[in-house]
CSV table of C-alpha atoms in Angstrom, one decimal:
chain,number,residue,atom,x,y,z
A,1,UNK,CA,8.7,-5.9,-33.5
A,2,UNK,CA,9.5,-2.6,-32.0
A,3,UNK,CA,9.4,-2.2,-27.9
A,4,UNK,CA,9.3,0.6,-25.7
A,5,UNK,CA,10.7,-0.4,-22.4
A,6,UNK,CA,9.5,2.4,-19.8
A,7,UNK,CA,12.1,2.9,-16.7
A,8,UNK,CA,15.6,3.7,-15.5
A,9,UNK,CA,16.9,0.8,-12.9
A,10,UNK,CA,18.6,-1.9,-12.3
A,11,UNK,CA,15.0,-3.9,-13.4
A,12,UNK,CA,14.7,-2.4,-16.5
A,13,UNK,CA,18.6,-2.9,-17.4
A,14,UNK,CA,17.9,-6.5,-16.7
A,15,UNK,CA,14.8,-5.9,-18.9
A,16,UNK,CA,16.7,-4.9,-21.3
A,17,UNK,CA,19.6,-6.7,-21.9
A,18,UNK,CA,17.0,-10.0,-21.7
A,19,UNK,CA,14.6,-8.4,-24.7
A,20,UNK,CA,17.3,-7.4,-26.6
A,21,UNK,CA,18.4,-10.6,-27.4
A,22,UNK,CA,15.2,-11.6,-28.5
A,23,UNK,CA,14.9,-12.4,-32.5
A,24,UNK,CA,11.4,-11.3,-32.3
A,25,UNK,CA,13.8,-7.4,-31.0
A,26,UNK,CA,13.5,-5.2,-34.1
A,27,UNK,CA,14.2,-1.7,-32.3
A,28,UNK,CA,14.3,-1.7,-28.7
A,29,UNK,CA,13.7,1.9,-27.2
A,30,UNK,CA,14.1,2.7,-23.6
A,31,UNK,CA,12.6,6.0,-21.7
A,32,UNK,CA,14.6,7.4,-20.1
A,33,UNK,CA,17.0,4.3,-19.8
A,34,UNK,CA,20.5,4.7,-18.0
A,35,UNK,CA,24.1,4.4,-19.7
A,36,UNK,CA,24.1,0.4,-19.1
A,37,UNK,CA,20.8,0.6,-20.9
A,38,UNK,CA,21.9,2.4,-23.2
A,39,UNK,CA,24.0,-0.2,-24.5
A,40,UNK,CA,21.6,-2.3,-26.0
A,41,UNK,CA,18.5,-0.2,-26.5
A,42,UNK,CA,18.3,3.3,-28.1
A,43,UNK,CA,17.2,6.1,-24.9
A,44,UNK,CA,14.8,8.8,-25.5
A,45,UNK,CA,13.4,11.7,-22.9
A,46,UNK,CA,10.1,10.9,-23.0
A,47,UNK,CA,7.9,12.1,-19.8
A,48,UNK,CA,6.1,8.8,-19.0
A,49,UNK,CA,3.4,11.2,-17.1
A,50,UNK,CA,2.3,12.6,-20.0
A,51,UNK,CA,0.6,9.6,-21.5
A,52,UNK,CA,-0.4,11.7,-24.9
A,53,UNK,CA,3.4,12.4,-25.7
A,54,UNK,CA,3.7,8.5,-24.8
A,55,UNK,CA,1.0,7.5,-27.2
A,56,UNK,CA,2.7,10.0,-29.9
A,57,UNK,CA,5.7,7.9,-29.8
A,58,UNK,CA,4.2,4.5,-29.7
A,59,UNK,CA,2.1,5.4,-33.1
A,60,UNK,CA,5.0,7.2,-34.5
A,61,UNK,CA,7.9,4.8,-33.9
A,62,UNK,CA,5.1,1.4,-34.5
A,63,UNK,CA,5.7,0.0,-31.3
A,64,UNK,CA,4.3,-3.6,-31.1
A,65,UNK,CA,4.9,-4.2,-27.1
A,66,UNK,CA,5.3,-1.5,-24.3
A,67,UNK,CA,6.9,-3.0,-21.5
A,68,UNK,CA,6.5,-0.9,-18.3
A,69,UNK,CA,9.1,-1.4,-15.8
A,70,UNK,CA,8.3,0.3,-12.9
A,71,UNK,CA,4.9,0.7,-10.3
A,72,UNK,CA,4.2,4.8,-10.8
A,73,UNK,CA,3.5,4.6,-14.1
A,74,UNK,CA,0.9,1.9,-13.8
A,75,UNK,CA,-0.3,3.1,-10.6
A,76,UNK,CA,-1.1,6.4,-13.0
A,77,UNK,CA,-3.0,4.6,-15.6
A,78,UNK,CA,-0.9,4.6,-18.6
A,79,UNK,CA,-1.4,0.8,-19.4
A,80,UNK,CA,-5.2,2.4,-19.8
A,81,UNK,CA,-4.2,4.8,-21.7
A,82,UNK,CA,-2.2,2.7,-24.0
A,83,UNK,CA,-4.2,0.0,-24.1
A,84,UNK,CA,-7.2,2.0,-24.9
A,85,UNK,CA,-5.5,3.2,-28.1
A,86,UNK,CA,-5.0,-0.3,-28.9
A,87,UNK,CA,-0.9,-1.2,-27.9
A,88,UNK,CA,-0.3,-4.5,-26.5
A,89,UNK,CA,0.9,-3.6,-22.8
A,90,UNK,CA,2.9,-5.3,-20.1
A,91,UNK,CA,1.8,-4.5,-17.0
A,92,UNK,CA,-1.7,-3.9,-15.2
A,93,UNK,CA,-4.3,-1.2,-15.4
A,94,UNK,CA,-4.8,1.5,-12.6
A,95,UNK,CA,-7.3,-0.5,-10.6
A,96,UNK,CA,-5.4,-3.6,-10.2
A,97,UNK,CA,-2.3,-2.0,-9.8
A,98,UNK,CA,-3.5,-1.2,-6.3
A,99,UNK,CA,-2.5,-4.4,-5.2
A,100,UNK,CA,1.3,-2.4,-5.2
A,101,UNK,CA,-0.5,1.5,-5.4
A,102,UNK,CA,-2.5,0.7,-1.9
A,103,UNK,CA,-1.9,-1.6,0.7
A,104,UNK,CA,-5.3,-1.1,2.1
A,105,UNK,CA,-6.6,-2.6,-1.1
A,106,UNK,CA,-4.8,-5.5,-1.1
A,107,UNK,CA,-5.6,-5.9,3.0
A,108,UNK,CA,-9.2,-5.9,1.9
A,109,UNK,CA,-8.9,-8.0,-0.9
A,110,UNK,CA,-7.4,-10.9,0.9
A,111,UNK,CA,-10.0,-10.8,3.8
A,112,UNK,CA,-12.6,-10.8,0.9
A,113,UNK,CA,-11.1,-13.8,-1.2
A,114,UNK,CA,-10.1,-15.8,2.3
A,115,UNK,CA,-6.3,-15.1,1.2
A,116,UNK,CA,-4.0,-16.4,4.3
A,117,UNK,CA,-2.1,-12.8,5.5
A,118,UNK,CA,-1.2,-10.8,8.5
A,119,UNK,CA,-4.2,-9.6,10.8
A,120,UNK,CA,-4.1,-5.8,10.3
A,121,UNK,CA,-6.0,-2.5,11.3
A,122,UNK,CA,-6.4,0.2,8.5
A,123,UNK,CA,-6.2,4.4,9.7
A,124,UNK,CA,-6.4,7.4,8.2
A,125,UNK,CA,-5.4,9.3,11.5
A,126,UNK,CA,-2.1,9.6,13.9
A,127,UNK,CA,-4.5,8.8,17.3
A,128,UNK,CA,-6.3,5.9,15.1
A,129,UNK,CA,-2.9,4.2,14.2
A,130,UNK,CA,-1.5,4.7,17.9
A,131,UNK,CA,-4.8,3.5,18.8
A,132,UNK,CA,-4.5,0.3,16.9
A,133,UNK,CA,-0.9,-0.2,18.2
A,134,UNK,CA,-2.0,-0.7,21.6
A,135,UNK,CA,-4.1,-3.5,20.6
A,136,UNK,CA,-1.4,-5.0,18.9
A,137,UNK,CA,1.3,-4.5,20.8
A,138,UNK,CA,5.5,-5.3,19.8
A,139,UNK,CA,6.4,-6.1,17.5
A,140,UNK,CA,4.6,-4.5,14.8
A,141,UNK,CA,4.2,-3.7,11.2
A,142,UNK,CA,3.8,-0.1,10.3
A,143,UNK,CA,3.2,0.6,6.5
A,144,UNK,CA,2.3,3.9,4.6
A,145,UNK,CA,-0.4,3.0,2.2
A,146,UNK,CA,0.7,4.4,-0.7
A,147,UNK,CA,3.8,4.2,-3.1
A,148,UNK,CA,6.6,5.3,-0.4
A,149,UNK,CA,9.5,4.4,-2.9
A,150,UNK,CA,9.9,1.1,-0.4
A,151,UNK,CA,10.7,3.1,2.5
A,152,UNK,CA,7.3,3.1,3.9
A,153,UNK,CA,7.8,-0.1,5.8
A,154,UNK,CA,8.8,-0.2,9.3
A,155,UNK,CA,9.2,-3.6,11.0
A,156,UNK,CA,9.0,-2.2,14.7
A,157,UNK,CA,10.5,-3.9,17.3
A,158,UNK,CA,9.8,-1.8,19.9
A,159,UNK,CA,6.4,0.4,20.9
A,160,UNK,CA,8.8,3.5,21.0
A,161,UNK,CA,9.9,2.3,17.6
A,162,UNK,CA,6.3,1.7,16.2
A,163,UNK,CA,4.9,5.2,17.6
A,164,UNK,CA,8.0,7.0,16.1
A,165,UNK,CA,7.1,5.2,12.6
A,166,UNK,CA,3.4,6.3,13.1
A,167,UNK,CA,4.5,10.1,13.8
A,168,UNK,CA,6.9,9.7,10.8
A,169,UNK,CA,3.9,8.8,8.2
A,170,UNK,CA,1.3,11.4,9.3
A,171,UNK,CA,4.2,14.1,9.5
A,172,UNK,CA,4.2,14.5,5.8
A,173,UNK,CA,7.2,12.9,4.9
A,174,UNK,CA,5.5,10.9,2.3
A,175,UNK,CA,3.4,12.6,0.8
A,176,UNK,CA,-0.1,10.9,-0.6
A,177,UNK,CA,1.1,7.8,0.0
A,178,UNK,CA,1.3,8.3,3.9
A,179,UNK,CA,-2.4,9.4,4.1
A,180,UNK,CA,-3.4,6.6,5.1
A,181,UNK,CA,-1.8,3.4,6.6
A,182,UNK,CA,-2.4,-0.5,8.0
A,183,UNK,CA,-0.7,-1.3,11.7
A,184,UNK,CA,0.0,-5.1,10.6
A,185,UNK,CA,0.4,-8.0,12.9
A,186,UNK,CA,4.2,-9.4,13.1
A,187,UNK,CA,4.5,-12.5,11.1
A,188,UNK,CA,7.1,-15.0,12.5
A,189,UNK,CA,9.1,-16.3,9.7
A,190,UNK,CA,11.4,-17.0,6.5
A,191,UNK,CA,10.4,-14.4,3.6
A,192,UNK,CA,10.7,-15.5,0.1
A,193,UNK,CA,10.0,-13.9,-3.7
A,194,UNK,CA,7.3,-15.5,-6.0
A,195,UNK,CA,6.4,-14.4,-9.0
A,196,UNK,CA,3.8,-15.1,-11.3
A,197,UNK,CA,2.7,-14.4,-15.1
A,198,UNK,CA,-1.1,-13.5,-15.7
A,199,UNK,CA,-3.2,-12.4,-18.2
A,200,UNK,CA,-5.9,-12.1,-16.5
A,201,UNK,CA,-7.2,-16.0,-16.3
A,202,UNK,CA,-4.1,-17.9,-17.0
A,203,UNK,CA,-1.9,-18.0,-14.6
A,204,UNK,CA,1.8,-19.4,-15.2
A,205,UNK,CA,4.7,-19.7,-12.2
A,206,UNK,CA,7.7,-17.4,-13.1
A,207,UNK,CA,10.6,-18.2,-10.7
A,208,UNK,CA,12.0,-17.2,-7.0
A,209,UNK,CA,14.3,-15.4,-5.1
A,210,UNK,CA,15.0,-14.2,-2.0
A,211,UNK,CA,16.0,-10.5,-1.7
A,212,UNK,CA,17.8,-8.7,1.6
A,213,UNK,CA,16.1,-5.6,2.8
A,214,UNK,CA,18.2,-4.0,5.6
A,215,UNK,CA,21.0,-2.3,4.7
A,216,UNK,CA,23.7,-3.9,7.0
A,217,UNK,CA,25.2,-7.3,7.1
A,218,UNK,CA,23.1,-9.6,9.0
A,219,UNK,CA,20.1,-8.0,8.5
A,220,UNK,CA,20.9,-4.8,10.5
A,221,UNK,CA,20.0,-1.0,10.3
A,222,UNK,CA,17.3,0.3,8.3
A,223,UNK,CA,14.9,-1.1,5.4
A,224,UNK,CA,16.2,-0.4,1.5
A,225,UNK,CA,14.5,-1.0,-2.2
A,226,UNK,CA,17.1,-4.1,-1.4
A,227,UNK,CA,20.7,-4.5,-1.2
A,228,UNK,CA,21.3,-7.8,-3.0
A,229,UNK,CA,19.2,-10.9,-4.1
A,230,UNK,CA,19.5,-14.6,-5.2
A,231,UNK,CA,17.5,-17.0,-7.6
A,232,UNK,CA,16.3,-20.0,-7.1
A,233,UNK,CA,15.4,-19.5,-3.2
A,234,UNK,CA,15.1,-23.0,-2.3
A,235,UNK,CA,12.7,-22.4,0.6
A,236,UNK,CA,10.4,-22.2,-1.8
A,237,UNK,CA,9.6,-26.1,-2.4
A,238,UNK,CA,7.8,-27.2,-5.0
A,239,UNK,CA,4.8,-28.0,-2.6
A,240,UNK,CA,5.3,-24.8,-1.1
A,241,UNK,CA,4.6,-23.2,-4.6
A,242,UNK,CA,1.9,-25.2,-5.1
A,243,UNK,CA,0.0,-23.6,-1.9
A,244,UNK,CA,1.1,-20.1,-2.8
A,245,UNK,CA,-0.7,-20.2,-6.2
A,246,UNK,CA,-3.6,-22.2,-4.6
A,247,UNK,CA,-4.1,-20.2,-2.2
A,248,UNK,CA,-2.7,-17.2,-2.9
A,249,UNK,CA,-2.2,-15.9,-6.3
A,250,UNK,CA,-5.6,-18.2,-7.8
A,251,UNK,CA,-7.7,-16.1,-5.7
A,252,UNK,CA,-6.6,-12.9,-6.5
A,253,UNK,CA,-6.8,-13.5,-9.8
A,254,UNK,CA,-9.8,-14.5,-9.6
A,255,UNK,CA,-11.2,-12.0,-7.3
A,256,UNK,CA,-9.9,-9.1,-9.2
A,257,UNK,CA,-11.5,-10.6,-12.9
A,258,UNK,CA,-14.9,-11.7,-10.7
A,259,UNK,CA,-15.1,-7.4,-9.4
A,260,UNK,CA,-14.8,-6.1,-12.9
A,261,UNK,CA,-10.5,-5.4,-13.2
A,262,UNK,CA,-8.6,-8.2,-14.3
A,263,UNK,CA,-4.8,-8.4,-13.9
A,264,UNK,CA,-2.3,-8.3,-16.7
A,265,UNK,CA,1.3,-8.3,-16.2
A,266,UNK,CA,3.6,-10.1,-13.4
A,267,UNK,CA,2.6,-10.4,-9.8
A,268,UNK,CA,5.5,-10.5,-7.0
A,269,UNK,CA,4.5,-11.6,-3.8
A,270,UNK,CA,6.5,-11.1,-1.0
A,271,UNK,CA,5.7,-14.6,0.8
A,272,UNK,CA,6.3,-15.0,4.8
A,273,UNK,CA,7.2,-19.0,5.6
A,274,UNK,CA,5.2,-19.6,8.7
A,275,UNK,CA,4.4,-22.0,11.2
A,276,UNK,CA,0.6,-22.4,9.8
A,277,UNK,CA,1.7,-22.2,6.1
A,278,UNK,CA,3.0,-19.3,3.5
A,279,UNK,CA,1.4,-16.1,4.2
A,280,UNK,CA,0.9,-12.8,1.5
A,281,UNK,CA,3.0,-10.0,3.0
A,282,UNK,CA,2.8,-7.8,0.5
A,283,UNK,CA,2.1,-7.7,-3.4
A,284,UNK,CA,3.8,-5.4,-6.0
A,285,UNK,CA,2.9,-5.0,-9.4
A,286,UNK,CA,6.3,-5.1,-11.5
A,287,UNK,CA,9.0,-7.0,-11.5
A,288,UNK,CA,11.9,-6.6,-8.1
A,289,UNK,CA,14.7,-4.8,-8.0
A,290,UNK,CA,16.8,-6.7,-7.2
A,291,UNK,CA,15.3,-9.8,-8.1
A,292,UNK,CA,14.4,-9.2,-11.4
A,293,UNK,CA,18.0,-9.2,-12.4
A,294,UNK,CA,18.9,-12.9,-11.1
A,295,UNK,CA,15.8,-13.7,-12.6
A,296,UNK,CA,17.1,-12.5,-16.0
A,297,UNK,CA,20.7,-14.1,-15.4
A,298,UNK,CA,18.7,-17.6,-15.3
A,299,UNK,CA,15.9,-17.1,-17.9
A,300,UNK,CA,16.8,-19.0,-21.1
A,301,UNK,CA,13.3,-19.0,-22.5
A,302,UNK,CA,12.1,-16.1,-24.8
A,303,UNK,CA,11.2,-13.0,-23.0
A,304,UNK,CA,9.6,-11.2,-25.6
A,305,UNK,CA,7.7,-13.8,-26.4
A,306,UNK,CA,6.4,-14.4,-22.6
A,307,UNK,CA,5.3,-10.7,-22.2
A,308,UNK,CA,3.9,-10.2,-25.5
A,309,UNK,CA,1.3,-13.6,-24.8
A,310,UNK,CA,0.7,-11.9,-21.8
A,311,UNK,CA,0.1,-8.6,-23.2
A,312,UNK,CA,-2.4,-10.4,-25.6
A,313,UNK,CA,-4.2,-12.7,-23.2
A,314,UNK,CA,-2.5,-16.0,-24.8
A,315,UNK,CA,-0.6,-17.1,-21.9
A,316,UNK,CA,-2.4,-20.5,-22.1
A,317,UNK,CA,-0.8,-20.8,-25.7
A,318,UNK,CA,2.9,-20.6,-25.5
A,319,UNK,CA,5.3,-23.0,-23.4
A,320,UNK,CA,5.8,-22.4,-19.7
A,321,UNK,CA,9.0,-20.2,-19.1
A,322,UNK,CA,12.4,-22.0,-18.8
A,323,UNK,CA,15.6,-21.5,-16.5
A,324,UNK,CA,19.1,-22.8,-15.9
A,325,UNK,CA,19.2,-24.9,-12.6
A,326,UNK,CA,22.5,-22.7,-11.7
A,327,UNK,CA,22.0,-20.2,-9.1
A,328,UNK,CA,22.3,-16.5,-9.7
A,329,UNK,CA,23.2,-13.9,-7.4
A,330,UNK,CA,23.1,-10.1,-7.2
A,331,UNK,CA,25.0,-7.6,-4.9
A,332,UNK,CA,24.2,-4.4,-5.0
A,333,UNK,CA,26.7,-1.4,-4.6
A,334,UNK,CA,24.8,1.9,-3.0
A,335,UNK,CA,26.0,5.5,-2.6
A,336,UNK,CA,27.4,6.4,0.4
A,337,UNK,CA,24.6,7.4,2.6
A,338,UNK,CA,21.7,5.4,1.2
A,339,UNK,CA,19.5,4.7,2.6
A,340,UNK,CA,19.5,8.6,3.5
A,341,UNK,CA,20.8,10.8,1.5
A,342,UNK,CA,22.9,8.9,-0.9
A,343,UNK,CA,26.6,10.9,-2.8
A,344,UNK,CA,25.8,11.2,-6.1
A,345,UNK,CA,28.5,12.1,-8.4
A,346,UNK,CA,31.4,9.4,-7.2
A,347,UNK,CA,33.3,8.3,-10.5
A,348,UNK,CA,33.1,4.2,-10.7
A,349,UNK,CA,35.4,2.1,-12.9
A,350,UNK,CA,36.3,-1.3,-13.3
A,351,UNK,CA,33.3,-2.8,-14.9
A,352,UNK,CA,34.6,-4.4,-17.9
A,353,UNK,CA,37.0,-6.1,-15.5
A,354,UNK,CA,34.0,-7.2,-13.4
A,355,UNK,CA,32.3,-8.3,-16.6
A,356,UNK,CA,35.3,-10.1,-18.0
A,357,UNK,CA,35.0,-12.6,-14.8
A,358,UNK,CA,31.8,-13.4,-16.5
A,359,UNK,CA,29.8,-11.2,-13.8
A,360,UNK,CA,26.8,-9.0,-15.5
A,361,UNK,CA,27.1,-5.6,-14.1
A,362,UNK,CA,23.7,-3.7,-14.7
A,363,UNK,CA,23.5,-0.2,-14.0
A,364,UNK,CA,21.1,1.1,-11.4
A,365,UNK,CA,21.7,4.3,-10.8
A,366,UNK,CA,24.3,5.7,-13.2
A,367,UNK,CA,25.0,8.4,-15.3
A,368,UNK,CA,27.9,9.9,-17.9
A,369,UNK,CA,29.4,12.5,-17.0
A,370,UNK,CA,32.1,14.7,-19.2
A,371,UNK,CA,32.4,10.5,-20.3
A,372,UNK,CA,33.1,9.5,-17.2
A,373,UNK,CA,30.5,7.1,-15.4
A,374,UNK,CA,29.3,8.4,-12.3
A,375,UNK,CA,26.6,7.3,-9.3
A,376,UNK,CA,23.5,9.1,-9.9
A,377,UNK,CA,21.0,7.7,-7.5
A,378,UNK,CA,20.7,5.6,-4.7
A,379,UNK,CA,21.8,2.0,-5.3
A,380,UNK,CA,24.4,2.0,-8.3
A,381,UNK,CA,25.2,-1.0,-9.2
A,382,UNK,CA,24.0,-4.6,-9.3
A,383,UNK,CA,26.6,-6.7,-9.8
A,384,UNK,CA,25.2,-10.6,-10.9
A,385,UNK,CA,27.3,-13.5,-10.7
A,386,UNK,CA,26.2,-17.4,-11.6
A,387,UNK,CA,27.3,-20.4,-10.0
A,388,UNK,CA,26.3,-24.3,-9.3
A,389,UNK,CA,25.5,-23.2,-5.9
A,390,UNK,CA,24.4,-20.1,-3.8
A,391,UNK,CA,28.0,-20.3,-2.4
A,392,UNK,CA,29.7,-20.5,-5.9
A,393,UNK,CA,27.5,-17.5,-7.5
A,394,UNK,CA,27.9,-15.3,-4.2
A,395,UNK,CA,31.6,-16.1,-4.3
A,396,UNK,CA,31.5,-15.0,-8.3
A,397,UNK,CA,29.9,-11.5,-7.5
A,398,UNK,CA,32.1,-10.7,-4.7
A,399,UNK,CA,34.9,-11.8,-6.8
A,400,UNK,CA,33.5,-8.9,-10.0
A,401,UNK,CA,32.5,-6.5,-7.1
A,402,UNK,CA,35.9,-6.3,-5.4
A,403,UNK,CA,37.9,-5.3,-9.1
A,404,UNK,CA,35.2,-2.5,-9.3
A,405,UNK,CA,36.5,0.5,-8.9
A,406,UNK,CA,33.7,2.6,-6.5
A,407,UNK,CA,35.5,4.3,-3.8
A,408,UNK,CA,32.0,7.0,-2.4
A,409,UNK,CA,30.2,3.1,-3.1
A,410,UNK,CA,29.3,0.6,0.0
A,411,UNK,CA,27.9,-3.2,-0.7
A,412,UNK,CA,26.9,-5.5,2.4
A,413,UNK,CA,29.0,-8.4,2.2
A,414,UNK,CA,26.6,-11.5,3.1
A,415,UNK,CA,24.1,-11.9,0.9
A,416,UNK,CA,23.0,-15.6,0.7
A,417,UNK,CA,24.3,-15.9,3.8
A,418,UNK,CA,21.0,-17.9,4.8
A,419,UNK,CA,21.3,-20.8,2.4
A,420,UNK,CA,25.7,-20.3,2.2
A,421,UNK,CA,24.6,-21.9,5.9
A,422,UNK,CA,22.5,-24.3,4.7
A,423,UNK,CA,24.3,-25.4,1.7
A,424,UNK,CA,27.2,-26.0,4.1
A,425,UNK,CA,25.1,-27.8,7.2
A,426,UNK,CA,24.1,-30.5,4.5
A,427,UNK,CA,27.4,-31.1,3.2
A,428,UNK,CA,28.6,-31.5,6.9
């Protein structure tokens, strides 16, 4: 069949390079895609706003699954739009996607469906959220509402901290999607990635990972879109995924079809290990970035195959997905200045000689330039290595990340460091 894949990250490289290698591939078309993308799709300028020139293409080019990789576009309503003409689509419709597009919504919907999650205060005004801080007191979760490009989230340690975070929302800075926004009670914990396939009834476990926010080693300095990732997260028992989807995703499925917009697509959970069990933090709507990519490095079932069923509500008729048992880990390479303001332009080289460790370099935020590759966004680079062990596959990224060539490029140099330790306390 022909696919549209819709994005321009690291995901939708991942995405990519996973659904090209699918028999059931006939043309693969990404929009806009990115020069790793480019390698194994063909990449079009198409404006995935304007959902009639989308639609134009899908009938003209016979697309038989759009696969859309990122949250805006869903959080727009083009999987309506699509759907509504009759394509088989990947991800959810606009009301669902609020789970990701609001975190109100999702706030609601837990208390609702009795979903286990932080206790939380929802405000629409600067004295109302500094209000709601004083009953919670530090630490404390501040979070924009809407689609802040992940830099909505402040984990405040501090009340100076957690008023300066407040300020920050209602100055303007983000737009629509600051609003609003829910003061959340600080959850004491281990965080963890689930993800889940649904169509709307049937709901099938994906895989885990754990990702690593803050841009510094050890978890220091500010909140990112995620500087690295790894796949299995062994946290996650077995038992421990059987309460998530028990408790957690089974509900919201459920809720969601029971009100009238049923879910189709994956569901990513950010999941806080506490004391009294696993708690929602957060949903999102798409797959991570960058979890999706270690994901992908694992995945040895078919992944057309898996969103297609999905897109068609016949989840419940194909086999459960499959991965390797090996480990796979991602570290990403950012633009000097990311968070901020990140140097775009840098030249990079040195990725066939990552690649030829038997790394997977996919490209983030990239572009050609005069032929020469060049940073073009925030986070550049996620570089994937595979190994028996979270210490062997963080040992074979470093070892691709340190022959790329990168010199405006910074990486933290620790992630997995959480189960390296733990891998090494049991073999004490």
């Amino acid at each position: 069949m022909n696919i549209l894949l819709l994005g321009s990250g690291g995901r939708e490289h991942a995405l990519a390079w996973k659904l090209a290698q699918s028999p059931l591939c006939q043309t693969l078309w990404a929009a806009p895609g990115n020069p790793g993308i480019a390698e194994v799709a063909s990449c079009i300028d198409l404006d995935v706003t304007d959902h009639a020139a989308v639609l134009a293409f899908c009938e003209a080019n016979v697309i038989g699954l759009i696969v859309i990789g990122p949250e805006a576009p869903l959080v727009d309503g083009l999987g309506d739009s699509l759907r509504a003409e009759g394509f088989p689509v990947f991800g959810p419709n606009r009301e669902p996607a609020q789970l990701e597009g609001s975190k109100g919504f999702t706030k609601d919907l837990c208390e609702r469906a009795g979903i286990p999650t932080a206790g939380y205060e929802r405000v629409s005004t600067e004295a109302d959220a500094m209000a709601a801080l004083a009953k919670f007191g530090a630490p404390v979760v501040i979070k924009a509402d809407g689609l802040a490009a992940g830099k909505g989230v402040t984990v405040a340690m501090t009340m100076a901290e957690a008023e300066e975070a407040v300020r920050e929302i209602f100055s303007g800075r983000f737009g629509e999607a600051g609003a609003e926004a829910v003061i959340e009670e600080f959850m004491e914990g281990e965080e963890a990635s689930f993800f889940a396939l649904t169509d709307g009834s049937t709901i099938v476990p994906f895989a885990t990972a754990q990702d690593h926010k803050r841009v510094g080693d050890g978890d220091t300095g500010p909140n990112t879109g995620g500087m690295g990732a790894y796949s299995p997260a062994p946290v996650l028992t077995p038992a421990l995924e059987a309460e998530v989807i028990e408790r957690i995703i089974a509900p919201t499925v459920r809720t969601l079809e029971n009100e009238g917009m049923p879910y189709s697509g994956v569901l990513f959970l950010g999941v806080m290990l506490t004391a009294e069990g696993p708690k929602l933090i957060e949903y999102n709507c798409r797959f991570g970035d960058p979890e999706c990519q270690v994901m992908m490095m694992r995945l040895e079932s078919d992944l057309v195959e898996l969103l297609h069923a999905c897109a068609e509500n016949r989840l419940a008729a194909i086999q459960p997905p499959r991965f390797s048992k090996e480990t796979a880990l991602t570290v990403v390479m950012a633009a000097d200045g990311y968070p901020g303001t990140p140097a775009k332009g840098g030249a990079i080289g040195g990725i066939d000689k990552a690649e030829a460790l038997g790394a997977k370099v996919f490209h983030a935020g990239t572009a050609l330039k005069d032929g020469v590759l060049v940073a073009n966004g925030g986070r550049v680079l996620s570089v994937t290595g595979r190994g028996g062990s979270v210490a062997e596959a963080q040992a074979a990224a470093y070892a691709a990340v340190d022959v790329i060539d990168y010199p405006t490029g910074f990486c933290r140099r620790d992630i997995g460091w959480r189960e390296v330790a733990r891998e090494k306390a049991k073999d004490a």
